[in-house]
CSV table of N, CA, C and O in Angstrom, one decimal:
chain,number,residue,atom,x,y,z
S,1,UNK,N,64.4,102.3,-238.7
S,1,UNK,CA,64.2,103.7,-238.5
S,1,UNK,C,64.8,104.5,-239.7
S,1,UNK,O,64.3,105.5,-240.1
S,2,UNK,N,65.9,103.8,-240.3
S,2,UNK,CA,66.4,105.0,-241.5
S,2,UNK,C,66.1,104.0,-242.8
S,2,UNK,O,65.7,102.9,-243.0
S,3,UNK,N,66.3,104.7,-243.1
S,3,UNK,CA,65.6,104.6,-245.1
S,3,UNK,C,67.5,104.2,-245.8
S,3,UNK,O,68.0,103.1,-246.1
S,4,UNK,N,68.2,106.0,-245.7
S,4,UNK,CA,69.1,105.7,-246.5
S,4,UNK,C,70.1,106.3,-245.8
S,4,UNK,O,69.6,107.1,-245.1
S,5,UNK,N,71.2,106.2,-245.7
S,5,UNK,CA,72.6,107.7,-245.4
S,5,UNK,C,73.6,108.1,-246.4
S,5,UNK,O,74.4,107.3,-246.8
S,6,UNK,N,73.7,108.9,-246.7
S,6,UNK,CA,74.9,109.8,-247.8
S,6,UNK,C,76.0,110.6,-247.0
S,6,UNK,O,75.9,111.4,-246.1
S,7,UNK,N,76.9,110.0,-247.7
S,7,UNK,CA,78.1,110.9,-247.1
S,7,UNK,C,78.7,111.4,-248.3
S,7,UNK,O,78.8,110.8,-249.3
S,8,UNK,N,79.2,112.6,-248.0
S,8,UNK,CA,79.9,112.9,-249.0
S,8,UNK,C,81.4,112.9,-249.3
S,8,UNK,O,81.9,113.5,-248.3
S,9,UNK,N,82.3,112.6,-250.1
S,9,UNK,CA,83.6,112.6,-250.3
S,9,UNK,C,83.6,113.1,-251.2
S,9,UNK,O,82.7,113.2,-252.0
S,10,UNK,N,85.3,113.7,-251.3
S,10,UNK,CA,86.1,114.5,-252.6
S,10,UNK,C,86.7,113.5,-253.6
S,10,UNK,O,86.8,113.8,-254.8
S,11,UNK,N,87.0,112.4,-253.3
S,11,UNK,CA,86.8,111.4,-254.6
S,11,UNK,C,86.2,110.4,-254.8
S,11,UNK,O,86.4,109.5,-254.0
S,12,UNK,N,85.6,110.1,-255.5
S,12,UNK,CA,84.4,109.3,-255.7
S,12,UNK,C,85.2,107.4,-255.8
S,12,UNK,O,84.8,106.4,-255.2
S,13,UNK,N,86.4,107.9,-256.8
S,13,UNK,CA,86.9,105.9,-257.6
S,13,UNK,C,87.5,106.1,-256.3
S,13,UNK,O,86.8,105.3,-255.6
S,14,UNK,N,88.4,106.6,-255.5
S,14,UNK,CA,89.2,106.3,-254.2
S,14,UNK,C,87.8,106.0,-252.9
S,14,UNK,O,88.0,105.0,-252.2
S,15,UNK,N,86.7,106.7,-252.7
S,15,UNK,CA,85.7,106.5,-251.7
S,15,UNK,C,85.0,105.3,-252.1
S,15,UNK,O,84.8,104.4,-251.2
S,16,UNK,N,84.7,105.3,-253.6
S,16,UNK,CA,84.2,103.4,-254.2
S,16,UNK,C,85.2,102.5,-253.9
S,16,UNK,O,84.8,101.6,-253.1
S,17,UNK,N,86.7,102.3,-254.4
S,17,UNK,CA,87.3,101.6,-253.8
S,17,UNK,C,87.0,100.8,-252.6
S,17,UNK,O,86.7,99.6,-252.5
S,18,UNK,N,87.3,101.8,-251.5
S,18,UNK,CA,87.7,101.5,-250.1
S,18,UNK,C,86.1,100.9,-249.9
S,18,UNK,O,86.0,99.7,-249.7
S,19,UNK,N,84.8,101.8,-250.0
S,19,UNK,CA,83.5,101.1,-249.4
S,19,UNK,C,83.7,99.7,-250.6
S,19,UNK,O,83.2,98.7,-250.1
S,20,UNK,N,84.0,99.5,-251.7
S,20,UNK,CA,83.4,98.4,-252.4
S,20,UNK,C,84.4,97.2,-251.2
S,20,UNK,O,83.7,96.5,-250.4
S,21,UNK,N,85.8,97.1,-251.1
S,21,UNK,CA,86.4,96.6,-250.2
S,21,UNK,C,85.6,96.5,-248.6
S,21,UNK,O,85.6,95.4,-248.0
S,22,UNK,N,85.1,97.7,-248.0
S,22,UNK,CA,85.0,97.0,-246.9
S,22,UNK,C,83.6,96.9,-246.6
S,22,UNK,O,83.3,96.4,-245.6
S,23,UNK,N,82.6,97.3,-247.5
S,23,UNK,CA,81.2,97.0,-247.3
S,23,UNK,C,80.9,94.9,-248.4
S,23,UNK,O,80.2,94.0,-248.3
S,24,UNK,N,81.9,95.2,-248.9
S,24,UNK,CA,81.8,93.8,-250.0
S,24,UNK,C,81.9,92.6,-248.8
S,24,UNK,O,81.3,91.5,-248.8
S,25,UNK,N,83.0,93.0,-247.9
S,25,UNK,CA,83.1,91.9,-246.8
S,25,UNK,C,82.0,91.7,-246.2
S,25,UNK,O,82.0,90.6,-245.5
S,26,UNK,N,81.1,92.2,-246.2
S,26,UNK,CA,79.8,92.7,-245.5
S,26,UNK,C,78.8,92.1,-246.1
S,26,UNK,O,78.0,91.7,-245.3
S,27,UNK,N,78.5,91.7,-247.5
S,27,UNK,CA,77.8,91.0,-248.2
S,27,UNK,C,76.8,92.3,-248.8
S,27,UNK,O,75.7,92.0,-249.1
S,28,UNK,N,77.5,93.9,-249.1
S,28,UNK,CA,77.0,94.5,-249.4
S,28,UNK,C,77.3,94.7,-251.3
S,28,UNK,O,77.9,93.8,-251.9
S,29,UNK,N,76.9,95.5,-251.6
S,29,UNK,CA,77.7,96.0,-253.2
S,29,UNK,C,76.9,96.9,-253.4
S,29,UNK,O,76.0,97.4,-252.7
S,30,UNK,N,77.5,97.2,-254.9
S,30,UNK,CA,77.0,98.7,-255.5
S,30,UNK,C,76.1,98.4,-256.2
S,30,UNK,O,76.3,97.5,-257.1
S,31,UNK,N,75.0,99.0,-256.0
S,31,UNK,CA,73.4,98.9,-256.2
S,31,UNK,C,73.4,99.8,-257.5
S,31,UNK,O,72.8,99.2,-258.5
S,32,UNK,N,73.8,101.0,-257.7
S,32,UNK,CA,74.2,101.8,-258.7
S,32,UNK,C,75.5,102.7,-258.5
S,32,UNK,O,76.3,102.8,-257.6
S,33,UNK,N,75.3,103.5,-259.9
S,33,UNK,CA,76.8,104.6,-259.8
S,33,UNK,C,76.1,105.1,-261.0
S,33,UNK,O,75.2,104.5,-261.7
S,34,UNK,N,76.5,106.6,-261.3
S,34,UNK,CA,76.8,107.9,-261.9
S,34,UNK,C,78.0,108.5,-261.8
S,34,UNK,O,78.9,108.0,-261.1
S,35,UNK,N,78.1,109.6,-262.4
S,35,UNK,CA,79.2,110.5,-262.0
S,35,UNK,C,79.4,110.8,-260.9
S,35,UNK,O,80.5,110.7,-260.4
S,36,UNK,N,78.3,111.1,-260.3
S,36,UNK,CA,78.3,111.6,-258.7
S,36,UNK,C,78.1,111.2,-257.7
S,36,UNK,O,78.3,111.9,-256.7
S,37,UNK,N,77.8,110.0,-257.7
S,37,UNK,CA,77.2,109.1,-256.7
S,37,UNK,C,77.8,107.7,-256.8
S,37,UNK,O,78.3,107.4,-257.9
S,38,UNK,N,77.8,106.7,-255.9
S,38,UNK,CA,77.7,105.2,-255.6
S,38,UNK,C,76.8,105.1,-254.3
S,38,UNK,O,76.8,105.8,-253.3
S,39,UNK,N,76.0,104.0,-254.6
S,39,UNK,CA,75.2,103.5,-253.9
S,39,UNK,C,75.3,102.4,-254.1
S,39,UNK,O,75.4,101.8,-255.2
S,40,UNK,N,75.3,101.8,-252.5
S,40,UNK,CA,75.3,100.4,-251.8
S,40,UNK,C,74.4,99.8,-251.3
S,40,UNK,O,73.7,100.5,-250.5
S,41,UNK,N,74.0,98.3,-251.4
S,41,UNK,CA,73.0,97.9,-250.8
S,41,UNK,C,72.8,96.1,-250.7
S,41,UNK,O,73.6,95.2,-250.2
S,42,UNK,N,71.7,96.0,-251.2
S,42,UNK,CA,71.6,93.9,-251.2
S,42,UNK,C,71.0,94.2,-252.8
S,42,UNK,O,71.7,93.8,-253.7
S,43,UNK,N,69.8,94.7,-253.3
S,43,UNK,CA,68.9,95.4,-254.1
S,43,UNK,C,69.2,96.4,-255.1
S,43,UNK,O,69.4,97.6,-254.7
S,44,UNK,N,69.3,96.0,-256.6
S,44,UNK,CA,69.3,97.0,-257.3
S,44,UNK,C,68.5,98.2,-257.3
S,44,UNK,O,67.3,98.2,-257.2
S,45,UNK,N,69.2,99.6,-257.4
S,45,UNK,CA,68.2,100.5,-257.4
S,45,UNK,C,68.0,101.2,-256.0
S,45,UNK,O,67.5,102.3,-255.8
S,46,UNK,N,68.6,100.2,-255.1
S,46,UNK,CA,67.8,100.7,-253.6
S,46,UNK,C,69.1,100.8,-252.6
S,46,UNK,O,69.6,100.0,-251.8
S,47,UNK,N,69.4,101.7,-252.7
S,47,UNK,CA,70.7,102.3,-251.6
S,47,UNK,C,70.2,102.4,-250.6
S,47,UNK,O,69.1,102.9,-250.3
S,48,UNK,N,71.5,101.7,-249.6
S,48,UNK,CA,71.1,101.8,-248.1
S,48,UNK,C,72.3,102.8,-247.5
S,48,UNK,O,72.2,103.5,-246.5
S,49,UNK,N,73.6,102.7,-248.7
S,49,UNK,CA,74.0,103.9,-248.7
S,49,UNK,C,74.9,104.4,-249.3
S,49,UNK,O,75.8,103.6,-249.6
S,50,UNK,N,74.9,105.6,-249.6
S,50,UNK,CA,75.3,106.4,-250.8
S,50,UNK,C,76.3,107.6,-250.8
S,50,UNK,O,76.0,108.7,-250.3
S,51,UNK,N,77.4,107.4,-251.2
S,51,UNK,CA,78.5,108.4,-251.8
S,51,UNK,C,78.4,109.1,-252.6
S,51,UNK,O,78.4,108.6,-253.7
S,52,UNK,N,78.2,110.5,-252.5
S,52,UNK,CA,77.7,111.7,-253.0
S,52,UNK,C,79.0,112.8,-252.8
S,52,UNK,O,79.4,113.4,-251.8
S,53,UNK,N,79.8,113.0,-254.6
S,53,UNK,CA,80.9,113.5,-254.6
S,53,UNK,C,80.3,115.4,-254.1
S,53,UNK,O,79.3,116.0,-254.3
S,54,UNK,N,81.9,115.8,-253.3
S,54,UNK,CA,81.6,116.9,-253.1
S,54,UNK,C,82.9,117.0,-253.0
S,54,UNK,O,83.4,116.1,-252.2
S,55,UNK,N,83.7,117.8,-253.5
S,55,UNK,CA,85.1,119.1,-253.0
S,55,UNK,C,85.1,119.6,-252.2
S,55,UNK,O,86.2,120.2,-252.1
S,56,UNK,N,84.5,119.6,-251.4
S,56,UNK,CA,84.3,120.2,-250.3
S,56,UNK,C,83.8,119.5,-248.7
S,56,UNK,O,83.4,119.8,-247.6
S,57,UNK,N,84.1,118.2,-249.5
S,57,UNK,CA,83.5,116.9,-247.9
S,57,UNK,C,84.2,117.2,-246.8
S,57,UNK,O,85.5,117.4,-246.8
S,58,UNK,N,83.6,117.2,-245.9
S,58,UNK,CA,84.2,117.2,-244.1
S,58,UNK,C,83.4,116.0,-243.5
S,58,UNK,O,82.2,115.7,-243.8
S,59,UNK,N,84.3,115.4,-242.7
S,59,UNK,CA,83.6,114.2,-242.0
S,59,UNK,C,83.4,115.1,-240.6
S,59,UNK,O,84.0,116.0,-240.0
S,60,UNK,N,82.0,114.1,-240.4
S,60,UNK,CA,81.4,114.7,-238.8
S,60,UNK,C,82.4,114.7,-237.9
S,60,UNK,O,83.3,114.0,-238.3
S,61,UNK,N,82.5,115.3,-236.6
S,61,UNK,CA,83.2,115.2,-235.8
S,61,UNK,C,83.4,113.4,-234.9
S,61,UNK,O,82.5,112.6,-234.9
S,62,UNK,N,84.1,113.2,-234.5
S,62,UNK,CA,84.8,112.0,-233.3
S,62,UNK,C,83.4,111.4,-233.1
S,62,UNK,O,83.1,110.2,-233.2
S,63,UNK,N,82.5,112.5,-232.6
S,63,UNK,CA,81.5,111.6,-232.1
S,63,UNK,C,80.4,110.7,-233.1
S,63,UNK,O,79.5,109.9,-232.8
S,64,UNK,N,80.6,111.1,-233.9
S,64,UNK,CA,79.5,110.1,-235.3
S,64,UNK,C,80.4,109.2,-235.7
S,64,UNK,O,81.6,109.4,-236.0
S,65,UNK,N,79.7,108.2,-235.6
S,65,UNK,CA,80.2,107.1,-237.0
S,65,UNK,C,79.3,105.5,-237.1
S,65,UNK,O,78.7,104.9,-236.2
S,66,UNK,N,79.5,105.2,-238.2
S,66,UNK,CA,78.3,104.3,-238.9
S,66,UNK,C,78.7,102.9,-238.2
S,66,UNK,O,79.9,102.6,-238.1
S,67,UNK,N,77.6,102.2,-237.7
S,67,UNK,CA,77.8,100.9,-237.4
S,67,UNK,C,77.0,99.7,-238.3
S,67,UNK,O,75.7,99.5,-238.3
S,68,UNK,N,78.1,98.7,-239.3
S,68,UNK,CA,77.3,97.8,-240.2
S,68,UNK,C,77.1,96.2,-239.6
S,68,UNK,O,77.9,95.5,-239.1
S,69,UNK,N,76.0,96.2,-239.8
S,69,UNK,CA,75.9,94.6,-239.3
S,69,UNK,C,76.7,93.8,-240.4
S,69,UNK,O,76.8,94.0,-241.6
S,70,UNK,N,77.1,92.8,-239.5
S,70,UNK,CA,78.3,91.6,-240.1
S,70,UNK,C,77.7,90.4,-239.8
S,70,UNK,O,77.2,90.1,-238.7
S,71,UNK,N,77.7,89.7,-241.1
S,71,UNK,CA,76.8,88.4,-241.0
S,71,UNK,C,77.3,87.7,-239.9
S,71,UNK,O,76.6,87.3,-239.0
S,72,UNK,N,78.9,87.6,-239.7
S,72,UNK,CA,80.0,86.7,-238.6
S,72,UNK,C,81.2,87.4,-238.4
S,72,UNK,O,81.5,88.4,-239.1
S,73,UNK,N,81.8,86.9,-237.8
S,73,UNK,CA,83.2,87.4,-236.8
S,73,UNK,C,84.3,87.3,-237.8
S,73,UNK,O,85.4,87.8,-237.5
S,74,UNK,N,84.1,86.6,-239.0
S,74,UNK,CA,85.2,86.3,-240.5
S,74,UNK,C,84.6,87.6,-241.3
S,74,UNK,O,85.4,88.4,-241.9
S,75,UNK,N,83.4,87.7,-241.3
S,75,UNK,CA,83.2,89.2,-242.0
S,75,UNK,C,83.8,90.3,-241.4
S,75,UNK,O,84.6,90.9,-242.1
S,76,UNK,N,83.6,90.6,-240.3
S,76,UNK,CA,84.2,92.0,-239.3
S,76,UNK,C,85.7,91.6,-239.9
S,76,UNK,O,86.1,92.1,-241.0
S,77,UNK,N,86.5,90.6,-239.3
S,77,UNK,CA,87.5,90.5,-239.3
S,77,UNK,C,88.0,91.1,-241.4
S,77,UNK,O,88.9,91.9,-241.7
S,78,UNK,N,87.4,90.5,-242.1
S,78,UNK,CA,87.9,90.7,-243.9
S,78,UNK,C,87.3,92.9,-244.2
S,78,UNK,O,87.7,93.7,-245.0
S,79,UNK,N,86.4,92.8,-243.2
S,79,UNK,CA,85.9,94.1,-243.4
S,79,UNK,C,87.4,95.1,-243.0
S,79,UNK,O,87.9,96.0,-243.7
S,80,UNK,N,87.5,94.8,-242.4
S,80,UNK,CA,88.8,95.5,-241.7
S,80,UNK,C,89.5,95.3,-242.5
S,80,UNK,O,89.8,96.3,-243.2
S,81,UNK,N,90.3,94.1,-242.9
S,81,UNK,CA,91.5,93.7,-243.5
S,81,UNK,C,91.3,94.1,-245.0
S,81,UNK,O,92.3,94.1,-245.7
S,82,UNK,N,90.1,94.4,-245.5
S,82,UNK,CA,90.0,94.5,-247.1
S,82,UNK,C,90.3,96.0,-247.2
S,82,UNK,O,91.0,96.4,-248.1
S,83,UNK,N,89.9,96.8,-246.4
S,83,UNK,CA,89.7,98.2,-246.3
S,83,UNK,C,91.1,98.9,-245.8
S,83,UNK,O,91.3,100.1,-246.0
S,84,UNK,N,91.8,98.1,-245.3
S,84,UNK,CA,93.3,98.5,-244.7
S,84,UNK,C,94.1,98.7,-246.4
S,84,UNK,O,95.0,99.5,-246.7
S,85,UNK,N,93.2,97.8,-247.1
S,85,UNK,CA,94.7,97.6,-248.6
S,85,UNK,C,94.4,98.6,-249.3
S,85,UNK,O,95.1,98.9,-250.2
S,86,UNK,N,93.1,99.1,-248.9
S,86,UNK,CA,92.9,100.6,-250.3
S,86,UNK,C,92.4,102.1,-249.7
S,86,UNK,O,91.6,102.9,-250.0
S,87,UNK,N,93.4,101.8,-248.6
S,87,UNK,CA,93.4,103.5,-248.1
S,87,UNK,C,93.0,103.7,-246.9
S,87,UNK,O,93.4,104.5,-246.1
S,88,UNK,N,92.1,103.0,-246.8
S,88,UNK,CA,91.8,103.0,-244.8
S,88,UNK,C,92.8,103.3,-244.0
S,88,UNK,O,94.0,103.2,-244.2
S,89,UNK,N,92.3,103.6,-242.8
S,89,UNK,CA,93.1,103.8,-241.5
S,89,UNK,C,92.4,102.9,-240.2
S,89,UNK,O,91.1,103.0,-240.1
S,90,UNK,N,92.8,102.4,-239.5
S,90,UNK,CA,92.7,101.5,-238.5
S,90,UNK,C,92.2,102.6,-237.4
S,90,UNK,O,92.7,103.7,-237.2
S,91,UNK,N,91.1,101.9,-236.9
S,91,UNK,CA,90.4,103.0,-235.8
S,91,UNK,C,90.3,101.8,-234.5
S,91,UNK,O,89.9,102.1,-233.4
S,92,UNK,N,90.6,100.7,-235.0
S,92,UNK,CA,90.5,99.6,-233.7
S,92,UNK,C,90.2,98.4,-234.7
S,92,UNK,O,89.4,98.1,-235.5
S,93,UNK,N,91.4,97.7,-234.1
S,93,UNK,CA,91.2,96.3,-234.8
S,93,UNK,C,90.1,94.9,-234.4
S,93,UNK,O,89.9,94.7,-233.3
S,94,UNK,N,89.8,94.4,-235.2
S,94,UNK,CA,89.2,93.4,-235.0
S,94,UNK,C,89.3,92.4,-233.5
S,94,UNK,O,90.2,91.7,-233.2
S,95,UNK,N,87.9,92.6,-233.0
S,95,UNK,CA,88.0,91.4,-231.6
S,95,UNK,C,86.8,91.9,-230.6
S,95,UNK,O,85.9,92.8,-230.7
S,96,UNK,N,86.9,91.1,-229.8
S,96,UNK,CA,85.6,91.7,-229.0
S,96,UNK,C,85.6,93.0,-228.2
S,96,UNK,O,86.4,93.9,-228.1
S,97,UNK,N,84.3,92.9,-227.6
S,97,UNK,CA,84.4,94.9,-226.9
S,97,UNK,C,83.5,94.4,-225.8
S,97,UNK,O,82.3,94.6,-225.9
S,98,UNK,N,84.0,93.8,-224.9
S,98,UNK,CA,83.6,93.3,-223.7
S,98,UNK,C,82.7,94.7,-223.1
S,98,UNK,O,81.5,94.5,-223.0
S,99,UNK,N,83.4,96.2,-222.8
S,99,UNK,CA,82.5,96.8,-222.4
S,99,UNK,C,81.1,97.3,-223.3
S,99,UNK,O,80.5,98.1,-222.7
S,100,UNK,N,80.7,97.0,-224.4
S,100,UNK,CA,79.7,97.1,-225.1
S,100,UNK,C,78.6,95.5,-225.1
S,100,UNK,O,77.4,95.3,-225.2
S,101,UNK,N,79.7,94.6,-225.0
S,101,UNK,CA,78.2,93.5,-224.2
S,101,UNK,C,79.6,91.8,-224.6
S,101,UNK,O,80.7,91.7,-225.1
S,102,UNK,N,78.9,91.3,-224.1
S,102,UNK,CA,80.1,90.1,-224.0
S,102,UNK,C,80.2,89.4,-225.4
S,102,UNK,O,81.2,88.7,-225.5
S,103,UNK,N,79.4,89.4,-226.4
S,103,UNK,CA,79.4,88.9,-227.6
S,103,UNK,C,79.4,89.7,-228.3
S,103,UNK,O,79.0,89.4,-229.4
S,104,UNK,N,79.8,91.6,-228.0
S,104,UNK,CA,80.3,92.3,-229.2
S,104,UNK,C,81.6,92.1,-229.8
S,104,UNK,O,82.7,92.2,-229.2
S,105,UNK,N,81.5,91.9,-231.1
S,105,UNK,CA,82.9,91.3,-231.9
S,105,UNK,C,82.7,92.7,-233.2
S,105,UNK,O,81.8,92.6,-234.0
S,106,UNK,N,83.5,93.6,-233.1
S,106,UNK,CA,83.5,94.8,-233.8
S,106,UNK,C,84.8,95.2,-234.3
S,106,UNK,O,85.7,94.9,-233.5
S,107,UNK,N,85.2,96.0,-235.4
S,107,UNK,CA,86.3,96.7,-236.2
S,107,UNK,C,85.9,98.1,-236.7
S,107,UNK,O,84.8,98.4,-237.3
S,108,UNK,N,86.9,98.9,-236.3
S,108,UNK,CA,86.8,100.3,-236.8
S,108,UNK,C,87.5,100.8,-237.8
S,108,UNK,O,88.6,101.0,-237.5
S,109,UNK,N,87.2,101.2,-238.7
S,109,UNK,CA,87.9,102.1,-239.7
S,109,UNK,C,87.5,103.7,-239.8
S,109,UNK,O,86.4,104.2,-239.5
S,110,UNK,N,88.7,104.5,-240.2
S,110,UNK,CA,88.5,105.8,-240.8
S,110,UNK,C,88.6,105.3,-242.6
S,110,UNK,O,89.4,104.6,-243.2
S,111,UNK,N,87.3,106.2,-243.4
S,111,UNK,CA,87.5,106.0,-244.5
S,111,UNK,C,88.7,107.0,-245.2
S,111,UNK,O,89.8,107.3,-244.8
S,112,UNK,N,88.2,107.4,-246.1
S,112,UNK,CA,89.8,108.4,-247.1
S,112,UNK,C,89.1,110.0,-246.7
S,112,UNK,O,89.7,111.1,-246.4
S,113,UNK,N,87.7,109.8,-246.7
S,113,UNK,CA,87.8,111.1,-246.2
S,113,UNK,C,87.3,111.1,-244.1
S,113,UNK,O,86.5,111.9,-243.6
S,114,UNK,N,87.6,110.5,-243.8
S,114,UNK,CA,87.6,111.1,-242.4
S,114,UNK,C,86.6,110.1,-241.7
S,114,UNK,O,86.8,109.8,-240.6
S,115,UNK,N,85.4,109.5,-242.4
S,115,UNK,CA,84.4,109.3,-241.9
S,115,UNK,C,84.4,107.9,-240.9
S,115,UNK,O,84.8,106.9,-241.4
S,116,UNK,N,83.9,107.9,-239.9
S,116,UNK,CA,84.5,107.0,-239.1
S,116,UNK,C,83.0,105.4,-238.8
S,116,UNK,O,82.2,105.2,-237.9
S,117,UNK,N,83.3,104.6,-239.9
S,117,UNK,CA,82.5,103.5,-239.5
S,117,UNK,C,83.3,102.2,-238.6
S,117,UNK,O,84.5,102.2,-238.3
S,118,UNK,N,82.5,101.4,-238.4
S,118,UNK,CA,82.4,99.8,-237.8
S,118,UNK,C,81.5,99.0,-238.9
S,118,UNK,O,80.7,99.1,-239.8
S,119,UNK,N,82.1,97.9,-238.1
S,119,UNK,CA,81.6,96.1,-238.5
S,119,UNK,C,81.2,95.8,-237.4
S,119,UNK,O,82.1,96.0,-236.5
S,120,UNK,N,79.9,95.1,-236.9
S,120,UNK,CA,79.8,94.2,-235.4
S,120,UNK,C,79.4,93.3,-235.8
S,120,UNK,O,79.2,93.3,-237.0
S,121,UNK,N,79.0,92.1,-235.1
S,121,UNK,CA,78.3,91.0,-234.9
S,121,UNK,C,77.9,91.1,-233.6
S,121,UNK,O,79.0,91.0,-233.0
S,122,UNK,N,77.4,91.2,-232.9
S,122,UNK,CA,76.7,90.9,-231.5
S,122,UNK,C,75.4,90.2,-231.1
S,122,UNK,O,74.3,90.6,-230.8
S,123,UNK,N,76.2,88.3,-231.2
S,123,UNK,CA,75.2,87.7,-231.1
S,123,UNK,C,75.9,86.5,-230.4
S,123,UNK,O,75.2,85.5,-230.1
C-alpha cells in the first residue's frame, strides 16, 4: 500500500546515526544522502524511508508510530539494543506481545526526535 514515508528531524548525523543503528539490524541501509535527506532501503536510489531535515520537526502524537518487519527474533532484539547506544529511548523492550497474537515478538523505540517506531516478527 505505501511507496515511501518521511519524517522529519532537526538533526540529520544524530537522526542517521540512530536509524543507521536500528534499521541496519533490520537488514536495511542508506540507499542515499544529501544535505537534507537520508534514505533507507534494500535498493539504491529507492527509499522506503526517508529523513528530511527540518528545525522545526515535531513527532506525531502517541498514537502513530512505524512498525518494521524483522527477518527474526535476533534482529528485533539487536534493533533495540543498537539503537539504545546512539540516543534512543526504550518504549518496550524486546519479547513477545501475547495480546497482539501469540508469535508477536516486537521492540519499541522513541527516536531523538520523538518519533515512535517498532521491530516485529510475527510468525
Amino acid at each position: 500500500m505505501l511507496h515511501h514515508i518521511s519524517l522529519p528531524v532537526r538533526d540529520l548525523v544524530h537522526s542517521g546515526a540512530f536509524y543507521d543503528a536500528a534499521l541496519g539490524a533490520l537488514g536495511y541501509r542508506r540507499v542515499f544522502e544529501d544535505d537534507d535527506a537520508i534514505g533507507y532501503g534494500v535498493e539504491d536510489e529507492k527509499d522506503l524511508l526517508c529523513l528530511k531535515l527540518n528545525s522545526d520537526a515535531h513527532a506525531a502524537s502517541a498514537g502513530f508510530h512505524l512498525a518494521f518487519s524483522a527477518p527474526d527474533k535476533t534482529a528485533v532484539d539487536h534493533f533495540h539494543n543498537n539503537a539504545l547506544t546512539v540516543g534512543g529511548s526504550d518504549n518496550g523492550a524486546p519479547g513477545l506481545r501475547p495480546d497482539y497474537g501469540a508469535s508477536y515478538y516486537a521492540a519499541f523505540l522513541i527516536d531523538p526526535d520523538g518519533h515512535r517506531i517498532e521491530a516485529v516478527i510475527n510468525r
